[in-house]
Each structure stands twice: as C-alpha cells, then as structure tokens.
C-alpha cells in the first residue's frame, strides 16, 4: 500500500489550517498556508499517538486525559493519519491502539474522500480487505471498525468505480485463504454486510449520490439474501452465526427492500422467535422489516404476516404468566409495528376484517397487560400511538364504509377506555410508597399519555363516553354492597378530567350529575384529592355557565387550600374558577379572600403557588365594586406593607432581601390580573350580571400611589441589587400592562424615579420598563413628555456606558437595543430630538453586533431593521447612514465571515436585505470597497466567490428568503465548511 494516500498535496486548505499535533499533550500550531504546512513539519510518528492513547486510557489525571483526547482528535484529522493508522494496526499492539488506527482510517475515507487520488482506490481497497482478513480471528471492535471503513470506501466508489462491490465482498470472504478458518471468515463477511447499510444510513453523501447508491444496494439484496437464508437453514449453523444473520437482515431491511423479496427471511425470523438465543435479534429484524413505509404496497405479504403474529399469542401469554418482561415486550413491538404501520392497508381488505380485528384484540391485550407501569411492565405504553392511528384511519373512510367500521370498532374503543383507566390506576398505598421518585415520575408521564389518548378517543365515542364514565362513577359511589377502593374512583375522575380539560363539555347533560357526585366522594388520599381538584378546575368554564353549581364545589377547593400536599392542584383550580367565574363569585368573595389571606400568612404554599394565589385574587377583585375592591385590598395588602416598612429600615442581608422580593412579587402578581376595565370578552358576562359601570380612580393606581414612597425608600437601600431593582420594576411593568391608559397618573412619578435609579446604577430592568411605557403612551401627548425625557436620559447614560466599555453589561446593551427599536417603531420623531446623538446611537448598534451573546446581537439587528427604513423620513438617520453606513455593512459581513454564531445568519441577512431595499446606491459602493480588501470577510474565500456573492445580493431586492439562503451558503464558504458533513443539517 502506498502510504502517501491523502497526504498534504491532496488536502483541503481548511484541513491544512488545523493544528498538526506532534507530541502530546501540547500540540504545536501549524501554518495556515497549506503547502508549507504539509511540507515544513516532520511526519507525525505513531509512537506519539500510542503515548497519547496510553495517557487517555490509563492516566488518572482528568486534565491530562482531556488534553490527550483533544490532541488525538486533531491527529485523526491530520494528513499524517494515513501513515500512523496502518502502523497502529500492526499485530502485537493492544486493541485500544489498533481501534484508534481503524477509526482514523474510517474518518479519512468518510469525511475527506475528495483528498484520495483515484489511482489509489484499488490499493486502499485491497489493503482494507487484507486487514479485515487478518482481524477476522482477532479483536471484534477493531474488526467492526475496519468493516465500517471498507463500507465507507464501497459507498464512495459505487456504482461507477466499484459496480459489483457486494458480490466482490462475498467472493473474497468465501474464498479459502489458508490462514483464516471458515467460520471466522463467515462472521467477518456478515459483519461487513451488516455495517454496509448502516454506514449508508449515516453517510453524508450528497442527495443525488445517495439515491444512486440506495438503488445499487437494493439490487444487491439478490446476492445477500440467499446467503442469509442458507446460513439460517443449515442445521449445523451455531446460534451466534444465526444471530449475526438476523442482525444483517435487519440492517438490509431498513434500505426499503420490497417486502416480497424479504418474505422468506421474514418467515424465518418469525420461526426464530421460539429460540431464546435468537429472540432479540429476530424481534429487531421483524420490526425493521414491517416498519418500512414502502411495505404497505405489498398487501398480500402483509396478510400472510397476520397469522404469524397471531401465532405468537400463546408465547405472549406464557411470558406474561412467567413475568418475562423482555419476551412480552418484544412480541408487543412486532404486533404494534404491523398494526400501526399498516392499519389503513389492512382495514381496506374487507374480506379479511376478522383476522385484522383479532390483531387489534391482541394489541388490546398488550395495552392492558397485567402489572403497574413502569415497575411490573413497560409494554403498554408502546401501544398508545396505534389507537390514534387506527381511529384516524377509520374516520378517514367515506361515510358508508365508516359506518360499517364504527359498528365493529366503537365497542373496541369503549373496551379500550376501560383498559386505559385500569392501567391509569395507582397501585396500593404501600406499594406506591416503595416506588422510587424516578418510577413515580415515569408513571406520571404515562398517565399524561393515557389522558391524551382518552381525549383523542372522545372524538370517536362522543357524549356516550362521558355518560359511560358517569354511570360507572355513580354506581361506585352509591353502591353499599362493595367497598370502593379510592383508586377506582380516582381513575374514573381522571378520565373525566382528561376529556373536560380540552373538550367543550358545556352541553353535556352528565356534568351536573358529576358536580353533584363530587361532594359524596370520601377524599381520604392525596392522589384522589389532587384529581378531584383538577377535575373541578377542568370544569371551571362549565361552572361559569352554570353558576348555581359553584356552591357545591367551592368549599372543597377552599378546604384543600390549607393542605400543603394539595398546593398545586388547589391553587391552580381556585385560579381557574376566579378567572372564569369572577362575576358569579360575589357571594363568596369575602370567604375566598379570608381563606387565601390565612394560607398566605401561614406560609403554607411555596413561592410560585403564592404568586398564583395572588393572581386568583386579582381576577376575583376585578369583578367587585371599587369600594369593595379597596376594602379587600386594604385587608389583603396591609400586613405586607407593614412588613415591607419594617424591612425597609433593616440593614440589608440575604434573608430580608428574599422577603422583600417575595412581597414585591405578590404585589406584582395581584396587579397583573386586577383589571376593572371591561374587555370585549367580558362585555357579555358583565351585561348579563347587570354590573354597574366603574367610575372614579383605579384601585391599583391608588394603592401604587400609597406605596410609592415606600418603594422609593427600599430602592434607595437596595439600588445596588439587580434582583430587588428587577422586582420593583416588575410591579410597575405588570401594572402598566394591565392598566394601560389608567396608569397615566403614575407616569410622572415613575419616570422621575426610573431616571434617578438609572442615573445611579444602570440596570436592564429599568430600560425594559421604559420600553413598555414608550410602547403604551407613545401616542398620548398629555402623558408622553416625562417618558420622552426619561428616554433621552436613559439613552444619554447608556451612550456614556458604551464609552467606558459595555462588554460587562450585555443585558443592558440587549435591553437598550430593544428600547431603540421600540422608539423607532412607535415614536420615530424621538430621533429628531436635538438632544439625541443619532450618530453615537448608530455606532453603539454597530458595536452591539460584535457581542458574543446571540440575544444581544439579535436585538441589535432588530434595531437596524427599524432604523434603516427611516433613512428617508428622518434626516438625522439619513445623514448617519450616508456618513457611517459602511461600518454597519462591514460589521454584518464580519459576522457572516465567521465572527458570529451560524445561528445568527438570518438576522445578518435581514440587515443586508434592508440595506438593499433602502440604500441601494450606497450598498453598491460599500460592497465593492469592502470586498476588494484582501482576506475580508474571510481568508478562505476567493475574490471570484466574493464578487459572485455581491452580485447575487444586489440583484435580490424582493425575496428575503433568498438573501438568507445566499448568506448561509456564503458563511459556509467563509468558515471552510462548505461541502463537509457539518453542513448537512444547516
């Protein structure tokens, strides 16, 4: 073998630029000039590689291991890998070293095929065949890696350069070589034939080549399958050979080979299921064969497979009886693959409806397999998607055929509901207590999947499903003969909740009965209580239409609020009721507020649930009269105000900081939902309830005015703390979003306070609140002057920050860019202000494009997307673009050239598009000047490629998507990634 294959003369320029490792652990840097890099440095010796591998595997120091791994990865990519990889495969080396040599060969062949001269293909091929023969009786991991390398070689040479690759492989290994025994050669051949389709699936071949090679491989099954059949049928074939045969068949089946050609091997795989040694391999082969999308075209073969699948029922039942989870799981995978992938094709075979129904019932058995998921079984979850698919296929038939199938399958789906609710049941208390937290979490997710399935099944079964659940629940709760386990009751309620959460049950005639039954439930368990709460929450919209029933369930919810174990379910349910039924809660408001206050002061709930509870109270108070709102607010908030006053006088420490943030959070969440304005969706409800029109000042505004000085006092102490400042800003941000114009009385005070805050210590949250006010009050002449003054102050202070060096404040820069974009969008005349230095603002935007934080860069791009279209209407903007626009283009091209993350390319492309659309004549000139600079925007692109890119950009002034595609293509060229495997998912 000529070991010069792929050396520096044939290397990609971007490969040569990589570090060329010489001796671990500190690789020496290489020249970026490819010719010199290949020639000027000494060859990398295999001894260095062995030393690094020893360090990787045996050095106890983790830093040394990491250095060695990094060095070895570079070594594999270097041109010298062609030399040392063969030397590492020499006999006498340990398998770890030989494996690395084989891996390096695979990487060179698969990733850098273009570097190999065509006159060396044959030498490389024969050398790989020799090595595989040598390792046929050696290390299995090295053998596999060599097979993968030869498979990659074959895929790159098929079909033109190596048209009969597969027959050649079979011939080579079937020929006696006098050195390797027949069985070892047979196993080596099977390994090679197994990895060939697998390597094809993961290869980075271009799409047109992939199609060519797939077609070529599909034809080669005529050479492979007879060999596999022969080995399976030979009585003297040992189990491990048959296992390899089944794995090989499984690999080829995934190439989309016609099912008719796989039929004999598929039947043989069904037979192999009876042999425990072959069971797992046979399952994989069958699932892969049956799951091929193209298989549905071969209905006659599919019909032959159904009896084979049904013939596994005894084996399945035996496995379940013996607690053999692996066997039951494997058989279930096969029958589900057959049903799920081909239900439409098999339903269409009307003459065979009974055999398909038998298969459906077998899948039903798998759904209801005994035991609790995931502790005693893991099979039932595999079947859920099948029921979706079958239902979709039945409901897609034309009306007449659909009616026939519904007669057959509606009873099956009612049975499915019973089975699913049985599977959703909690185990006995003692058993559940013994489960690990991971098992409990898996069970929770499993119940969510069952819930989704029940909701979907409702589409087929409709109101009759609710009636069925109600009847069963009624019998359970009213029967005196049999004591009811809480698990049965909980499961039925869970079924109701699953449907009511997503389906409109307002017209159901069973919900009143259900609401009547709920108080009769003996709630003696946390899981049952949780489900009762969630069921009531799911019926909140129904309660809004039937307010007379609120009194039946509200006491249960308020009682549950006092139980910390029911925190999430009780608080979320109260929040739903307060949101949906607020106009009907007037008789209960005092009680709800009192109970909520009590649990808040007793600190029963965690922080997030306290916030939800405040949101619930905000919804509730919104429907009351102003006097009542103020009265309730007074009793609700006073304890917290008093606590805040006390905290404001204390010396700052971590404990009182958390308390301050908690109280400010409670106020924020209360004000976020306390909205006395009547929105469109509330008009109807308000009219029906005959509610008076609200007059006078907004209660939230009154409270904010009362606590304003206290908040200022807290700020003066905590101004250095970003979290406290953010909590203060959040109160006003939530309030302004809810109050909108009603917030106006507070605007002057707030602007003054924000200005003082930002002047002392600039913080992003203050800019975000300023942006919110610009957005809401931009077109309110009476209230905008203080906001304008604040905007100019914030801008001036932030520009000063840029002069000092903004790198330590990416959050401030991000928020500032968003503020500028909002100002241009809502109030562009701000950029006409004499006090605003538009040139400095522009330069800050350009600087922000060079930040490493992607969110900051995106916000800067968004600013320029608002800035550029204003160049005609706003003279200062036009002037700045005339003077400094080239800097913006330069920054965008530098980002595209490789200085910014590839995920940001769409944002940079949008800037080019906007420049093209709004300043075309400038862009022509700037592009020409910038692209003539050597090495700009990347040394990896030629002048021709740059000119080509420029011409394409200038031509496209309409289609933004095209510009984005051009930029993506160009950035790959700039980064030296064009045509490599890294581009496949880009």
Coordinates of C-alpha atoms in Angstrom, one line a residue, residues 330-733:
X330 CA -40.6 -8.0 22.1
X331 CA -43.8 -9.7 20.8
X332 CA -45.8 -6.5 21.5
X333 CA -43.3 -4.5 19.4
X334 CA -43.9 -6.8 16.5
X335 CA -47.7 -6.7 16.6
X336 CA -47.8 -3.0 17.1
X337 CA -45.4 -2.4 14.2
X338 CA -47.8 -4.5 12.0
X339 CA -50.9 -2.7 13.2
X340 CA -49.6 0.8 13.5
X341 CA -47.7 1.0 10.2
X342 CA -50.3 -0.8 8.1
X343 CA -53.8 -0.3 9.7
X344 CA -55.1 1.6 6.6
X345 CA -53.9 -1.1 4.1
X346 CA -55.3 -3.9 6.3
X347 CA -58.6 -2.2 7.0
X348 CA -59.1 -1.8 3.3
X349 CA -59.0 -5.7 3.0
X350 CA -62.7 -6.0 3.9
X351 CA -62.7 -9.8 3.3
X352 CA -60.0 -10.2 6.0
X353 CA -61.7 -7.9 8.6
X354 CA -61.8 -10.7 11.2
X355 CA -58.1 -11.5 11.1
X356 CA -57.3 -7.8 11.5
X357 CA -59.8 -7.5 14.3
X358 CA -58.0 -10.4 16.0
X359 CA -54.7 -8.5 15.7
X360 CA -56.4 -5.4 17.2
X361 CA -57.6 -7.5 20.1
X362 CA -54.0 -8.8 20.6
X363 CA -52.8 -5.2 20.7
X364 CA -55.6 -4.6 23.3
X365 CA -54.2 -7.4 25.4
X366 CA -50.8 -5.6 25.2
X367 CA -52.3 -2.3 26.2
X368 CA -53.9 -4.0 29.3
X369 CA -51.0 -6.2 30.1
X370 CA -51.1 -7.0 33.8
X371 CA -49.0 -5.1 36.3
X372 CA -48.2 -1.5 37.0
X373 CA -46.2 0.6 34.6
X374 CA -43.2 1.1 34.8
X375 CA -42.4 -1.3 37.7
X376 CA -44.0 -4.5 36.6
X377 CA -44.3 -3.8 32.8
X378 CA -43.1 -1.4 30.2
X379 CA -45.1 -2.7 27.3
X380 CA -48.4 -1.0 27.4
X381 CA -47.0 2.5 26.6
X382 CA -45.8 1.1 23.2
X383 CA -49.4 0.6 22.0
X384 CA -50.9 4.0 22.6
X385 CA -50.0 5.5 19.2
X386 CA -51.6 2.5 17.5
X387 CA -55.0 3.6 18.8
X388 CA -54.6 7.1 17.4
X389 CA -53.6 5.7 14.0
X390 CA -56.5 3.2 13.8
X391 CA -59.0 5.9 14.8
X392 CA -57.7 8.3 12.2
X393 CA -57.8 5.6 9.5
X394 CA -61.4 4.6 10.4
X395 CA -62.6 8.3 10.4
X396 CA -60.9 9.0 7.1
X397 CA -63.2 6.5 5.2
X398 CA -66.1 7.8 3.3
X399 CA -69.4 7.8 5.2
X400 CA -70.8 4.4 4.2
X401 CA -67.6 2.5 4.9
X402 CA -67.0 4.5 8.1
X403 CA -70.4 3.5 9.4
X404 CA -69.7 -0.2 8.9
X405 CA -66.3 0.0 10.6
X406 CA -67.7 2.1 13.5
X407 CA -70.2 -0.7 14.2
X408 CA -67.2 -3.0 14.6
X409 CA -64.7 -0.7 16.4
X410 CA -66.8 1.5 18.7
X411 CA -67.2 -1.4 21.2
X412 CA -63.5 -2.0 20.9
X413 CA -62.8 1.6 21.8
X414 CA -65.2 1.5 24.8
X415 CA -63.3 -1.5 25.9
X416 CA -60.0 0.5 25.4
X417 CA -61.3 3.2 27.7
X418 CA -61.9 0.6 30.5
X419 CA -58.4 -0.8 29.9
X420 CA -56.7 2.6 29.9
X421 CA -58.5 3.6 33.1
X422 CA -57.5 0.3 34.7
X423 CA -53.8 1.0 33.7
X424 CA -54.0 4.6 35.0
X425 CA -55.0 3.4 38.5
X426 CA -52.5 4.0 41.3
X427 CA -51.1 0.9 43.0
X428 CA -51.9 0.1 46.6
X429 CA -50.6 2.8 49.0
X430 CA -47.8 0.6 50.5
X431 CA -46.6 -0.5 47.0
X432 CA -46.7 3.1 45.7
X433 CA -44.7 4.3 48.8
X434 CA -42.0 1.8 47.8
X435 CA -41.5 3.2 44.3
X436 CA -38.5 5.4 43.6
X437 CA -39.0 9.1 42.6
X438 CA -37.9 8.2 39.1
X439 CA -40.6 5.4 38.8
X440 CA -43.3 7.8 40.2
X441 CA -42.3 10.4 37.6
X442 CA -42.4 7.8 34.7
X443 CA -45.9 6.8 36.0
X444 CA -47.0 10.4 36.0
X445 CA -45.8 10.9 32.4
X446 CA -47.6 7.6 31.4
X447 CA -50.8 8.9 32.9
X448 CA -50.4 12.1 30.8
X449 CA -50.1 9.9 27.7
X450 CA -53.2 8.0 28.7
X451 CA -55.0 11.3 29.3
X452 CA -54.1 12.5 25.8
X453 CA -55.3 9.2 24.3
X454 CA -58.7 9.4 26.2
X455 CA -59.1 13.0 24.9
X456 CA -58.5 11.8 21.4
X457 CA -60.8 8.8 21.7
X458 CA -63.6 11.2 22.7
X459 CA -63.7 12.3 19.0
X460 CA -64.9 8.8 18.1
X461 CA -67.1 8.0 21.1
X462 CA -68.5 11.5 21.9
X463 CA -71.0 12.2 24.6
X464 CA -71.7 8.5 25.1
X465 CA -68.2 8.2 26.6
X466 CA -69.0 10.8 29.3
X467 CA -72.3 9.1 30.1
X468 CA -70.5 5.8 30.4
X469 CA -67.9 7.3 32.8
X470 CA -70.7 9.0 34.8
X471 CA -72.7 5.8 35.2
X472 CA -69.7 3.9 36.4
X473 CA -68.8 6.6 38.9
X474 CA -72.4 6.8 40.1
X475 CA -72.5 3.0 40.7
X476 CA -69.2 3.1 42.5
X477 CA -70.2 6.0 44.9
X478 CA -73.8 4.8 45.6
X479 CA -73.1 1.1 45.9
X480 CA -73.3 -0.1 49.5
X481 CA -72.5 -3.8 48.7
X482 CA -68.9 -3.5 47.7
X483 CA -66.5 -1.2 49.5
X484 CA -64.9 1.0 46.8
X485 CA -61.1 1.5 46.6
X486 CA -60.1 5.1 46.2
X487 CA -58.0 4.0 43.1
X488 CA -61.2 3.1 41.2
X489 CA -62.9 6.4 42.0
X490 CA -59.7 8.4 41.1
X491 CA -59.3 6.6 37.8
X492 CA -62.9 7.4 36.7
X493 CA -62.5 11.1 37.7
X494 CA -59.1 11.1 35.9
X495 CA -61.0 10.0 32.7
X496 CA -63.5 12.9 33.1
X497 CA -60.7 15.4 33.8
X498 CA -58.7 14.2 30.7
X499 CA -61.7 15.0 28.4
X500 CA -63.0 18.1 30.2
X501 CA -59.6 19.8 30.1
X502 CA -59.6 20.1 26.3
X503 CA -63.1 19.3 25.0
X504 CA -66.0 21.7 25.4
X505 CA -68.4 19.9 27.8
X506 CA -70.7 22.8 28.2
X507 CA -73.6 21.0 26.5
X508 CA -73.0 17.7 28.3
X509 CA -76.0 16.5 30.3
X510 CA -73.9 14.5 32.7
X511 CA -71.8 17.3 34.1
X512 CA -74.5 18.5 36.6
X513 CA -74.7 14.9 37.9
X514 CA -70.9 14.7 38.2
X515 CA -70.8 18.0 40.2
X516 CA -73.5 16.5 42.4
X517 CA -71.4 13.4 42.9
X518 CA -68.1 15.1 43.8
X519 CA -69.1 16.1 47.4
X520 CA -70.1 12.4 48.0
X521 CA -66.5 11.2 47.4
X522 CA -64.7 10.1 50.5
X523 CA -61.5 12.0 50.0
X524 CA -59.0 10.1 52.2
X525 CA -56.0 10.2 49.9
X526 CA -53.7 12.9 48.4
X527 CA -53.8 11.5 44.9
X528 CA -57.6 11.3 44.9
X529 CA -57.8 14.8 46.4
X530 CA -55.5 16.1 43.6
X531 CA -57.6 14.6 40.9
X532 CA -60.8 15.9 42.4
X533 CA -59.2 19.4 42.4
X534 CA -58.0 19.1 38.8
X535 CA -61.4 17.8 37.7
X536 CA -63.2 20.8 39.3
X537 CA -60.6 23.1 37.6
X538 CA -61.3 21.4 34.2
X539 CA -65.0 22.3 34.7
X540 CA -64.4 26.0 35.5
X541 CA -65.8 27.2 32.2
X542 CA -68.9 25.0 32.7
X543 CA -69.3 26.5 36.1
X544 CA -69.3 30.0 34.6
X545 CA -72.3 28.9 32.5
X546 CA -74.0 27.2 35.5
X547 CA -73.1 29.4 38.4
X548 CA -75.7 27.8 40.7
X549 CA -73.4 24.8 41.0
X550 CA -70.4 26.8 42.3
X551 CA -71.6 26.3 45.8
X552 CA -71.3 22.5 45.5
X553 CA -67.5 22.5 44.8
X554 CA -66.1 25.8 46.0
X555 CA -66.0 24.7 49.7
X556 CA -63.9 21.6 48.7
X557 CA -61.4 23.9 46.9
X558 CA -61.1 26.4 49.8
X559 CA -60.7 23.5 52.3
X560 CA -57.9 22.0 50.1
X561 CA -56.0 25.3 50.1
X562 CA -55.0 24.6 53.7
X563 CA -53.2 21.4 52.7
X564 CA -49.6 21.9 51.5
X565 CA -49.7 18.5 49.8
X566 CA -52.6 19.8 47.5
X567 CA -50.8 23.1 46.9
X568 CA -50.5 22.9 43.1
X569 CA -53.9 21.4 42.4
X570 CA -56.0 23.5 44.8
X571 CA -54.3 26.9 43.9
X572 CA -54.5 26.3 40.2
X573 CA -58.1 25.3 40.5
X574 CA -59.1 28.3 42.5
X575 CA -57.2 30.5 39.9
X576 CA -59.3 28.9 37.1
X577 CA -62.6 29.4 39.0
X578 CA -61.7 33.1 39.8
X579 CA -60.7 33.7 36.2
X580 CA -63.7 32.1 34.5
X581 CA -66.5 32.7 37.1
X582 CA -65.4 36.1 38.6
X583 CA -68.8 37.7 38.0
X584 CA -70.6 34.9 39.9
X585 CA -68.3 34.8 42.9
X586 CA -69.6 38.0 44.7
X587 CA -71.4 36.0 47.4
X588 CA -68.2 34.0 48.1
X589 CA -65.7 36.8 47.7
X590 CA -65.2 37.6 51.4
X591 CA -64.7 33.9 52.2
X592 CA -62.3 33.4 49.3
X593 CA -60.2 36.4 50.4
X594 CA -60.2 35.4 54.1
X595 CA -59.1 31.8 53.4
X596 CA -56.5 33.0 50.9
X597 CA -55.1 35.5 53.3
X598 CA -55.0 32.9 56.1
X599 CA -52.9 30.4 54.0
X600 CA -50.7 33.2 52.7
X601 CA -49.9 34.4 56.2
X602 CA -49.3 30.9 57.5
X603 CA -46.9 30.4 54.5
X604 CA -48.4 27.0 53.6
X605 CA -47.5 27.3 49.9
X606 CA -44.3 27.6 48.0
X607 CA -43.4 30.9 46.3
X608 CA -44.9 30.0 42.9
X609 CA -48.2 28.9 44.3
X610 CA -48.4 32.1 46.4
X611 CA -48.0 34.1 43.2
X612 CA -50.8 32.0 41.5
X613 CA -53.0 32.7 44.6
X614 CA -52.4 36.4 44.2
X615 CA -53.3 36.2 40.5
X616 CA -56.6 34.4 41.5
X617 CA -57.4 37.2 44.0
X618 CA -56.7 39.8 41.3
X619 CA -59.3 38.1 39.0
X620 CA -61.8 37.9 41.9
X621 CA -61.4 41.5 43.0
X622 CA -61.7 42.7 39.3
X623 CA -65.5 42.0 39.4
X624 CA -66.2 43.8 42.6
X625 CA -67.3 47.5 43.2
X626 CA -64.4 49.9 43.6
X627 CA -65.2 50.4 47.4
X628 CA -65.2 46.7 47.9
X629 CA -62.0 46.3 46.0
X630 CA -60.3 48.9 48.1
X631 CA -61.6 47.4 51.3
X632 CA -60.4 43.9 50.3
X633 CA -57.1 45.3 49.1
X634 CA -56.6 47.1 52.4
X635 CA -57.1 43.9 54.4
X636 CA -55.1 41.8 51.9
X637 CA -52.1 44.1 51.4
X638 CA -51.8 45.9 54.8
X639 CA -49.8 43.1 56.5
X640 CA -47.4 43.0 53.6
X641 CA -47.0 46.8 53.6
X642 CA -46.3 46.8 57.3
X643 CA -43.7 44.0 56.8
X644 CA -42.1 46.0 53.9
X645 CA -41.9 49.1 56.1
X646 CA -40.1 47.1 58.7
X647 CA -37.8 45.5 56.2
X648 CA -37.0 49.0 54.6
X649 CA -35.5 50.1 57.9
X650 CA -33.3 47.0 58.4
X651 CA -29.7 46.6 57.3
X652 CA -29.6 44.7 54.0
X653 CA -28.9 41.0 54.4
X654 CA -29.7 37.8 52.3
X655 CA -32.7 36.9 54.5
X656 CA -34.6 40.3 54.3
X657 CA -33.7 40.5 50.6
X658 CA -35.7 37.3 49.9
X659 CA -38.6 38.6 52.0
X660 CA -38.6 41.9 50.0
X661 CA -38.5 40.2 46.7
X662 CA -41.3 37.8 47.8
X663 CA -43.6 40.7 48.9
X664 CA -42.9 42.7 45.7
X665 CA -43.7 39.5 43.7
X666 CA -47.0 39.1 45.5
X667 CA -48.0 42.7 44.7
X668 CA -46.9 42.3 41.0
X669 CA -49.0 39.2 40.5
X670 CA -52.0 40.7 42.2
X671 CA -51.8 43.8 40.0
X672 CA -51.2 41.7 36.9
X673 CA -54.8 40.3 37.0
X674 CA -56.7 43.1 38.9
X675 CA -58.3 44.7 35.9
X676 CA -61.5 46.6 36.4
X677 CA -61.8 47.6 32.7
X678 CA -64.4 45.6 30.9
X679 CA -62.7 43.9 27.9
X680 CA -64.6 42.6 24.8
X681 CA -64.8 39.1 26.1
X682 CA -66.2 40.3 29.4
X683 CA -68.9 42.6 28.0
X684 CA -71.5 39.9 27.6
X685 CA -70.9 38.5 31.0
X686 CA -71.0 41.9 32.6
X687 CA -74.2 42.8 30.9
X688 CA -75.9 39.5 31.9
X689 CA -74.9 40.2 35.5
X690 CA -76.2 43.8 35.3
X691 CA -72.9 45.2 36.7
X692 CA -72.6 49.0 37.0
X693 CA -70.1 50.9 35.1
X694 CA -67.0 51.6 37.1
X695 CA -66.4 55.2 37.9
X696 CA -63.5 57.0 39.7
X697 CA -59.8 56.3 40.0
X698 CA -58.4 52.8 39.5
X699 CA -57.9 51.0 42.8
X700 CA -54.5 49.7 41.7
X701 CA -53.4 53.2 40.9
X702 CA -54.5 54.4 44.4
X703 CA -52.5 51.5 46.0
X704 CA -49.4 52.2 43.9
X705 CA -49.6 55.9 44.8
X706 CA -49.8 55.0 48.5
X707 CA -46.8 52.6 48.4
X708 CA -44.7 54.7 46.0
X709 CA -42.7 56.4 48.7
X710 CA -42.1 53.1 50.5
X711 CA -40.8 51.5 47.3
X712 CA -38.5 54.5 46.8
X713 CA -37.2 54.0 50.3
X714 CA -36.5 50.3 49.6
X715 CA -34.8 51.2 46.3
X716 CA -32.5 53.7 48.0
X717 CA -31.2 50.9 50.2
X718 CA -31.1 48.2 47.6
X719 CA -30.2 50.1 44.5
X720 CA -27.1 48.0 44.0
X721 CA -29.0 44.8 43.9
X722 CA -30.2 43.8 40.4
X723 CA -32.8 41.3 41.7
X724 CA -34.6 43.9 44.0
X725 CA -34.5 46.5 41.3
X726 CA -36.0 44.0 38.9
X727 CA -38.7 43.1 41.4
X728 CA -39.6 46.8 41.8
X729 CA -39.7 47.3 38.0
X730 CA -41.8 44.2 37.6
X731 CA -44.6 45.7 39.8
X732 CA -44.9 48.7 37.5
X733 CA -44.4 46.6 34.4

